[in-house]
PDB file of C-alpha atoms in Angstrom:
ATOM      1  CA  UNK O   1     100.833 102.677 119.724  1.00 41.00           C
ATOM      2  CA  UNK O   2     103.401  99.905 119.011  1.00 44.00           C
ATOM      3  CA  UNK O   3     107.124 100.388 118.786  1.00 45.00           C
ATOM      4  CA  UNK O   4     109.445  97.569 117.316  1.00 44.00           C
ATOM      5  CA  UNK O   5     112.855  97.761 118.245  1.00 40.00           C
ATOM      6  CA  UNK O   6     115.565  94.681 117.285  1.00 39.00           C
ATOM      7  CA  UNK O   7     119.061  93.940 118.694  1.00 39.00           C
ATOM      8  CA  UNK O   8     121.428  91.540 116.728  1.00 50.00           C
ATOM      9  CA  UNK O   9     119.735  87.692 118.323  1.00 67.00           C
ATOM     10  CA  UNK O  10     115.697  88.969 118.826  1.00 81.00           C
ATOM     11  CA  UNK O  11     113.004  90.977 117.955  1.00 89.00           C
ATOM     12  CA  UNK O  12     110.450  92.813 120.439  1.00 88.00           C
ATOM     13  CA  UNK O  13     107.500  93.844 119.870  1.00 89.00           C
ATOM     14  CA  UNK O  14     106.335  96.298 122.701  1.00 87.00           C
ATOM     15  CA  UNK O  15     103.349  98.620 123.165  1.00 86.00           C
ATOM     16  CA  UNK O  16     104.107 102.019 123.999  1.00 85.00           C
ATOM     17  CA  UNK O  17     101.690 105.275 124.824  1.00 83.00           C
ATOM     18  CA  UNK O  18     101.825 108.018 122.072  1.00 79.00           C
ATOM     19  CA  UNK O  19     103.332 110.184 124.955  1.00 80.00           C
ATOM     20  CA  UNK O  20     106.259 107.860 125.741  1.00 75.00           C
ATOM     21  CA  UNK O  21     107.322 107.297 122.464  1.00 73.00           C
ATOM     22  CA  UNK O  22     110.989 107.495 122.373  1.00 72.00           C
ATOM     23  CA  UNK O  23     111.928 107.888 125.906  1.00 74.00           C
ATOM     24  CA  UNK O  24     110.877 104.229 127.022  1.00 76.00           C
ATOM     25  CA  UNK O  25     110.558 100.866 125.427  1.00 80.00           C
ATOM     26  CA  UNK O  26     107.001 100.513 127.191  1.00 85.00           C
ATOM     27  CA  UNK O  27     105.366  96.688 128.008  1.00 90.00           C
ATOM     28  CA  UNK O  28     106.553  93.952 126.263  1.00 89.00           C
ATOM     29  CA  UNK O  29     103.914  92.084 124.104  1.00 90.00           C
ATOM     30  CA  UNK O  30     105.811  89.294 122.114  1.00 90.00           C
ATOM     31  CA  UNK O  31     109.444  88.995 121.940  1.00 90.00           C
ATOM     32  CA  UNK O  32     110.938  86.251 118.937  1.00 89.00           C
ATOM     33  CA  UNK O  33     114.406  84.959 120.270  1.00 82.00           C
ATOM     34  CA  UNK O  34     117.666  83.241 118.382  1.00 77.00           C
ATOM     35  CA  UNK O  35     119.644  80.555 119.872  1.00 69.00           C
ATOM     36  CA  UNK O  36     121.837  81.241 122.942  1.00 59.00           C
ATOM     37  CA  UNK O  37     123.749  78.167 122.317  1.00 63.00           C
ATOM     38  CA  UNK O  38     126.138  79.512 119.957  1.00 57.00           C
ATOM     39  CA  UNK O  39     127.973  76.079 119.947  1.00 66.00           C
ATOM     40  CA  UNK O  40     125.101  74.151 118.325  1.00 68.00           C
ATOM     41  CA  UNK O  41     125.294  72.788 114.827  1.00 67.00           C
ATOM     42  CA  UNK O  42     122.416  74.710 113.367  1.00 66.00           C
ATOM     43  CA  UNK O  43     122.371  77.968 115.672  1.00 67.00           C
ATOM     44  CA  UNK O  44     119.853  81.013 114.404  1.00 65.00           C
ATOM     45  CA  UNK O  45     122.292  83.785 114.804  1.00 71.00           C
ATOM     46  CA  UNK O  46     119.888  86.356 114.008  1.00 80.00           C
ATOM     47  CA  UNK O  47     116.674  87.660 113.734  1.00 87.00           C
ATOM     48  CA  UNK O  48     117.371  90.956 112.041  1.00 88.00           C
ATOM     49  CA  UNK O  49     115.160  94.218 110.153  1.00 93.00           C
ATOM     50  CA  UNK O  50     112.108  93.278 111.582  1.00 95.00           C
ATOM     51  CA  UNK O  51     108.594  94.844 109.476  1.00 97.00           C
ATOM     52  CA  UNK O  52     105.678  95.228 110.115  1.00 97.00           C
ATOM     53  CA  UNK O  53     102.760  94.514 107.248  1.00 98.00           C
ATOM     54  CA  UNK O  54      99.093  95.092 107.514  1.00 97.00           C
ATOM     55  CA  UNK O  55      97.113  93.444 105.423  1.00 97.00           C
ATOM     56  CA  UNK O  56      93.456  91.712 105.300  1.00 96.00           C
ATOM     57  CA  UNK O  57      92.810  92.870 108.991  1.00 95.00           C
ATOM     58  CA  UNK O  58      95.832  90.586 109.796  1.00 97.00           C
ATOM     59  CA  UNK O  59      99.011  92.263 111.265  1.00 97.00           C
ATOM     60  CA  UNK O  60     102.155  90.240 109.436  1.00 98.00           C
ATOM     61  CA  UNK O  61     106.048  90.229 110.663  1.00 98.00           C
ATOM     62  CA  UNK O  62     108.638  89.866 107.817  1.00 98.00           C
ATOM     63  CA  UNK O  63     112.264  89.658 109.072  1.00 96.00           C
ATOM     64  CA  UNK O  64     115.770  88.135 108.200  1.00 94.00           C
ATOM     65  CA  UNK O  65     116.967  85.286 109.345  1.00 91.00           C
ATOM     66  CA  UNK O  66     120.219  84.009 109.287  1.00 86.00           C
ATOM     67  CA  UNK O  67     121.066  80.366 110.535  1.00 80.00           C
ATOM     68  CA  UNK O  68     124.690  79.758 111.287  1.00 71.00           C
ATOM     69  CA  UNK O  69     127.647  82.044 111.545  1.00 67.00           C
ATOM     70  CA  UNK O  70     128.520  82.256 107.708  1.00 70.00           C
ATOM     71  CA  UNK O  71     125.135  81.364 106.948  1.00 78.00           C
ATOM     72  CA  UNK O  72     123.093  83.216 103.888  1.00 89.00           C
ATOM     73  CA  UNK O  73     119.924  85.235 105.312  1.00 92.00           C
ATOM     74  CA  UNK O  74     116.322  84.273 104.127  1.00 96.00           C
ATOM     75  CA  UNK O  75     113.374  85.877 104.863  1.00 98.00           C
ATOM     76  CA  UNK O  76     110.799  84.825 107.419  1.00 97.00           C
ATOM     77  CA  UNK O  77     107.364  85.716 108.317  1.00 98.00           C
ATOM     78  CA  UNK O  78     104.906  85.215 110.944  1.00 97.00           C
ATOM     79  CA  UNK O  79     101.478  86.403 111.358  1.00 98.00           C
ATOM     80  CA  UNK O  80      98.595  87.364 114.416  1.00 97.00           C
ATOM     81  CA  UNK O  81      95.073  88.392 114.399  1.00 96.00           C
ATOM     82  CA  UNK O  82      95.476  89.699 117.636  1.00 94.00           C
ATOM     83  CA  UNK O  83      98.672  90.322 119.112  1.00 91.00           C
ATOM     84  CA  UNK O  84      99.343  87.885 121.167  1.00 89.00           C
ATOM     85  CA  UNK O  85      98.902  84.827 119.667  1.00 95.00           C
ATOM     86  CA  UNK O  86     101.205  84.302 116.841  1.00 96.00           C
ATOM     87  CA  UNK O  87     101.422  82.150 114.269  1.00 97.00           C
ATOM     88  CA  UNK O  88     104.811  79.182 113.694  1.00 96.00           C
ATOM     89  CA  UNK O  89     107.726  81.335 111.734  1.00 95.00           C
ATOM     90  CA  UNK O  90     107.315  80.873 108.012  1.00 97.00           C
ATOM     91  CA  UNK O  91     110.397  80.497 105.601  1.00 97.00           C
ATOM     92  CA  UNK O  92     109.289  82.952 102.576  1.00 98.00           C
ATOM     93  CA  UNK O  93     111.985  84.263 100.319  1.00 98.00           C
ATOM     94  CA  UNK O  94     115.174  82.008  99.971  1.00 97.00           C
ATOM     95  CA  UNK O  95     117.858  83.031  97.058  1.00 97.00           C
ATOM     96  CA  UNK O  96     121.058  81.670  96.674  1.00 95.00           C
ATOM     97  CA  UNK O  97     122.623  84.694  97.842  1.00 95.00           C
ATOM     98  CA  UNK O  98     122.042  86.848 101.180  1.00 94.00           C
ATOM     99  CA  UNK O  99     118.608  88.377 101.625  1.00 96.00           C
ATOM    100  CA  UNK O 100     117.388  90.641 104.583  1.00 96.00           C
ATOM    101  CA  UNK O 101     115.375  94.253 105.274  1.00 97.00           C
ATOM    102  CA  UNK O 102     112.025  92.612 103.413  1.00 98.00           C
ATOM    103  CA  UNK O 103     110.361  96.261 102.127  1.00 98.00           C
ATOM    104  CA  UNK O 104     106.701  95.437 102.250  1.00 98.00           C
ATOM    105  CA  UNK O 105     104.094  97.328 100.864  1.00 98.00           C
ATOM    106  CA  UNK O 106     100.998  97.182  98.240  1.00 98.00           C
ATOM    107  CA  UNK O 107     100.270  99.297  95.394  1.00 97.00           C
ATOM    108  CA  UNK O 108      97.148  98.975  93.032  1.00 96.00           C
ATOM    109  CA  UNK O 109      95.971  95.767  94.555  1.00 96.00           C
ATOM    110  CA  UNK O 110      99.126  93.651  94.837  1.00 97.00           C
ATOM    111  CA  UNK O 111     101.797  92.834  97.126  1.00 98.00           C
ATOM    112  CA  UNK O 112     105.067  93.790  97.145  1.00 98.00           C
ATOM    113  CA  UNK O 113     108.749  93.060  98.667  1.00 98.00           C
ATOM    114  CA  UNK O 114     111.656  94.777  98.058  1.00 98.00           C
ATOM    115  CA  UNK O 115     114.295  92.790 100.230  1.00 98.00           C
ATOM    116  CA  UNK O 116     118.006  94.050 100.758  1.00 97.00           C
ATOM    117  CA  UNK O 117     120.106  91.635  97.641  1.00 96.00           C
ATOM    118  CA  UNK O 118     123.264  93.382  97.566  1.00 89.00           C
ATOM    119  CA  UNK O 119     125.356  90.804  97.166  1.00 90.00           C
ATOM    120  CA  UNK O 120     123.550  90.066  94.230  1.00 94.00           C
ATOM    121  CA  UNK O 121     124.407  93.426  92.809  1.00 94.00           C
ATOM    122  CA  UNK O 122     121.046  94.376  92.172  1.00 96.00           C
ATOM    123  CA  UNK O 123     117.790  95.357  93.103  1.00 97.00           C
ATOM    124  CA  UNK O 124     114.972  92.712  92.724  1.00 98.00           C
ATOM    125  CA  UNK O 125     110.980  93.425  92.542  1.00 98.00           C
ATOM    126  CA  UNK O 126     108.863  90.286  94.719  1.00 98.00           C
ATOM    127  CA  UNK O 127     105.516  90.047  93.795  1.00 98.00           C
ATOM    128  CA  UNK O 128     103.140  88.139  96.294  1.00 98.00           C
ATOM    129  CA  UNK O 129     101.842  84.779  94.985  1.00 98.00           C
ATOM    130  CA  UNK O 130      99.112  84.082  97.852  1.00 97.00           C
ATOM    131  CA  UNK O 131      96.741  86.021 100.037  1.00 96.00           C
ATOM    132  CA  UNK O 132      98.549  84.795 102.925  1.00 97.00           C
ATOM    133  CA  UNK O 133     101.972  86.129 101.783  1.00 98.00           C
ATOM    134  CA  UNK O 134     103.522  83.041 102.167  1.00 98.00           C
ATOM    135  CA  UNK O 135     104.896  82.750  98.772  1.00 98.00           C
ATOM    136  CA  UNK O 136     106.490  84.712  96.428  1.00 98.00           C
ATOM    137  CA  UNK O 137     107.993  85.326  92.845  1.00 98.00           C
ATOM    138  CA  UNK O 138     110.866  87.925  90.938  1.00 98.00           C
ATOM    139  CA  UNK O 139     108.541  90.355  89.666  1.00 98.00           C
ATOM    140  CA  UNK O 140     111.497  92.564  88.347  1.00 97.00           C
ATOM    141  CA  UNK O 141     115.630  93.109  88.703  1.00 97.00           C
ATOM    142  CA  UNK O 142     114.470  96.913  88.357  1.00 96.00           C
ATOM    143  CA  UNK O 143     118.435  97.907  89.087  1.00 95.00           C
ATOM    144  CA  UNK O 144     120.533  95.845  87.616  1.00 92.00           C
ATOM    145  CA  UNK O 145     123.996  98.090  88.346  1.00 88.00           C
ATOM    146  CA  UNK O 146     126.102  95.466  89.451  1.00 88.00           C
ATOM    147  CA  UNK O 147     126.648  97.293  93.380  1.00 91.00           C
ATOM    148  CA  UNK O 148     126.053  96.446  96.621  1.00 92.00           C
ATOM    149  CA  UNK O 149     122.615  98.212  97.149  1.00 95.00           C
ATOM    150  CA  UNK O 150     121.043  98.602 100.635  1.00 94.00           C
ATOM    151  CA  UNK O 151     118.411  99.042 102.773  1.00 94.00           C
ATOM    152  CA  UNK O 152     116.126 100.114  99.280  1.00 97.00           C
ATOM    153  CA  UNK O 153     112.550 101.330  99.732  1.00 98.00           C
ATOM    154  CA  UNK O 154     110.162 102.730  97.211  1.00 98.00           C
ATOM    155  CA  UNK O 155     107.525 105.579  97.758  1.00 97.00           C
ATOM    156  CA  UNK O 156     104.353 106.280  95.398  1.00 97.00           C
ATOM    157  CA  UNK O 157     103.733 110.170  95.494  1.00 96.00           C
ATOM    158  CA  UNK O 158     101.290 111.147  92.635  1.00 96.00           C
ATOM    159  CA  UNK O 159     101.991 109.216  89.529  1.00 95.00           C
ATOM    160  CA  UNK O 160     105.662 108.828  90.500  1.00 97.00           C
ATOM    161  CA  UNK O 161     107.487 106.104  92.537  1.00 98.00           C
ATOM    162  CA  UNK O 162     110.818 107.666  94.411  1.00 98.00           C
ATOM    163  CA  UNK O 163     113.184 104.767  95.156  1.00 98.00           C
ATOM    164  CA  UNK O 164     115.567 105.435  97.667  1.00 97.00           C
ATOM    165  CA  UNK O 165     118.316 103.394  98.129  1.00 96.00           C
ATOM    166  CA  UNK O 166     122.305 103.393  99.253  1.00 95.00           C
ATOM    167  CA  UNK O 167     125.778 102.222  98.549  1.00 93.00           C
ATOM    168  CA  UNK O 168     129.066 102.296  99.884  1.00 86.00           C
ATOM    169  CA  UNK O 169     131.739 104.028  98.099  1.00 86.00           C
ATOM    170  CA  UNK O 170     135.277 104.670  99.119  1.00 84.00           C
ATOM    171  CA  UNK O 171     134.573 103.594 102.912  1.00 85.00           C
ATOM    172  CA  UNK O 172     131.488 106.491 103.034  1.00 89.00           C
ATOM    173  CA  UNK O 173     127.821 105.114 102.042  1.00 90.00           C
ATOM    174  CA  UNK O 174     125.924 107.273  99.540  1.00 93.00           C
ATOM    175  CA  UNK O 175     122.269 107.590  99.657  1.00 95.00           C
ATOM    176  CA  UNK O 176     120.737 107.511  95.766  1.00 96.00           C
ATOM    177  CA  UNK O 177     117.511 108.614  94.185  1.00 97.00           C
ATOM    178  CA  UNK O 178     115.319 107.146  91.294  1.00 97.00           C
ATOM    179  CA  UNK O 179     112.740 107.696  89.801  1.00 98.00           C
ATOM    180  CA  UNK O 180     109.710 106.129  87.953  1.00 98.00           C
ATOM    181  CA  UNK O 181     106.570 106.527  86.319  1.00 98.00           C
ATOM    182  CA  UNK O 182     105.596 102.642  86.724  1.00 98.00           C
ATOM    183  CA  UNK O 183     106.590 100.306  89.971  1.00 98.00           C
ATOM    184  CA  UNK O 184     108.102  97.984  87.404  1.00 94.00           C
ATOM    185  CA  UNK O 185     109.026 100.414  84.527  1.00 91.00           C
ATOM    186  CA  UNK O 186     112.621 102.011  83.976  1.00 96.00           C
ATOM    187  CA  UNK O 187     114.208 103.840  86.907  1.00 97.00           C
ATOM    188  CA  UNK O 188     116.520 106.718  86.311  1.00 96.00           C
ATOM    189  CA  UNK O 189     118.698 108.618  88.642  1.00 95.00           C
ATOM    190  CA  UNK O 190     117.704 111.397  90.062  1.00 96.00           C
ATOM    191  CA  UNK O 191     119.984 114.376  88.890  1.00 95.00           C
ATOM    192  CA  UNK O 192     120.910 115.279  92.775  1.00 94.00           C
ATOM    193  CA  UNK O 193     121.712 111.926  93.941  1.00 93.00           C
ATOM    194  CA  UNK O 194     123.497 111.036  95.659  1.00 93.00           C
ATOM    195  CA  UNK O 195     121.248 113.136  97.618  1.00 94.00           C
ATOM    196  CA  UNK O 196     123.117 112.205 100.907  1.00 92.00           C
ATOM    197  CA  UNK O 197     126.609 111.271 101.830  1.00 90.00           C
ATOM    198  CA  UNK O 198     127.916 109.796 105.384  1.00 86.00           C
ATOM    199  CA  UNK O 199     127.743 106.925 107.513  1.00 79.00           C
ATOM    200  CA  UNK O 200     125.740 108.569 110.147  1.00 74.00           C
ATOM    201  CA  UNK O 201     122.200 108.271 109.119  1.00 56.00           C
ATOM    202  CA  UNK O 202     120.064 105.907 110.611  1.00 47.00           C
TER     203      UNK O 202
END
C-alpha cells in the first residue's frame, strides 16, 4: 500500500503496510523537494495537493506548483513505470490566474481534470489532449457563479455525477452539492446543500 502525505515545500511518496496505515509514515520511496533558498530570484515555494493518477499501466503525479512568493500556481506532472524511477516534472495546466488540487479522473474513455480556479470564480472542466496527459484543453466552465470555489471533485454513481465542492462564507466554509445527469451538462444544487458547514473538515 502507498500513502502520500505533503507539507507546504515537498511531496513524499512512502510505502506503507495495510496494517500500519495511519499510525506511521512507513519507508520512503521518492520524495519531490522545493527550494530551501528562499532568497533566490526564482524560488519554488511549493509543491502542494499532490494526486495520484493511474492510467495505461503508468502511475502519474499531478500537483501544484507555485514559483515565487506571490507567484500564480500551475499544475505539474510527473510520471513512473515503476516507482522509482521518475520521469523530469512536466508544466501541464497554466491559466492566468491561480490553479492547484488537479482532480484527476476518467469517465467513458477520456481524461479529466478538475483543478481548484477559485480565483477565477468558477469551476472549469479539462479535457486531456494526449495519451501521455501532458496537455490539456477547457472542456467546460460547468459553474460559472462568480465565488471562490475549492477543493471541487466529481463522483459518477449510476447515471448521475455528484459534484462536491466548497466556499467560504462569512469567515465559515460551506460544503455544496450538485448534481448532473451528463459530466458536461447543467449542474443544479442539490436541495440540502450546503450539506456541511465548518472549517474543521479535512
Amino acid at each position: 500500500m502507498f500513502n502520500l502525505y505533503v507539507n507546504n515545500f515537498s511531496i513524499s511518496i512512502n510505502k506503507l503496510k495495510v496494517e500500519e496505515f495511519g499510525e506511521s509514515q512507513g519507508v520512503l520511496i521518492k520524495k519531490f523537494e522545493s527550494d530551501t533558498d528562499l532568497f533566490k530570484i526564482e524560488p519554488i515555494i511549493f509543491l502542494a495537493d499532490p494526486f495520484l493518477f493511474s492510467y495505461n499501466g503508468r502511475l502519474y503525479l499531478f500537483y501544484e506548483r507555485q514559483d515565487r512568493w506571490y507567484g500564480i500556481g500551475h499544475i505539474c506532472m510527473r510520471f513512473t513505470d515503476d516507482m522509482q524511477v521518475w520521469s523530469d516534472e512536466v508544466d501541464v495546466l497554466k491559466e492566468s490566474f491561480h490553479l492547484s488540487f488537479p482532480y484527476v479522473f476518467e469517465d467513458n474513455g477520456k481524461v479529466y481534470m478538475l483543478p481548484e480556479a477559485g480565483y477565477s470564480g468558477t469551476i472549469r472542466l479539462y479535457e486531456a489532449c494526449n495519451d501521455n496527459l501532458s496537455k490539456w484543453k477547457l472542456s467546460k466552465v460547468i459553474i460559472g457563479e462568480k465565488r471562490q470555489w475549492v477543493d471541487s471533485s466529481i463522483i459518477k454513481k449510476g447515471a448521475k455525477y455528484y459534484l462536491f465542492t466548497s466556499v467560504k462564507e462569512k469567515e465559515v466554509f460551506n460544503q455544496y452539492l450538485f448534481v448532473s445527469d451528463s459530466l458536461d451538462g447543467t449542474y443544479k444544487k442539490h436541495p440540502k446543500s450546503p450539506i456541511y458547514t465548518g472549517n474543521d473538515y479535512g
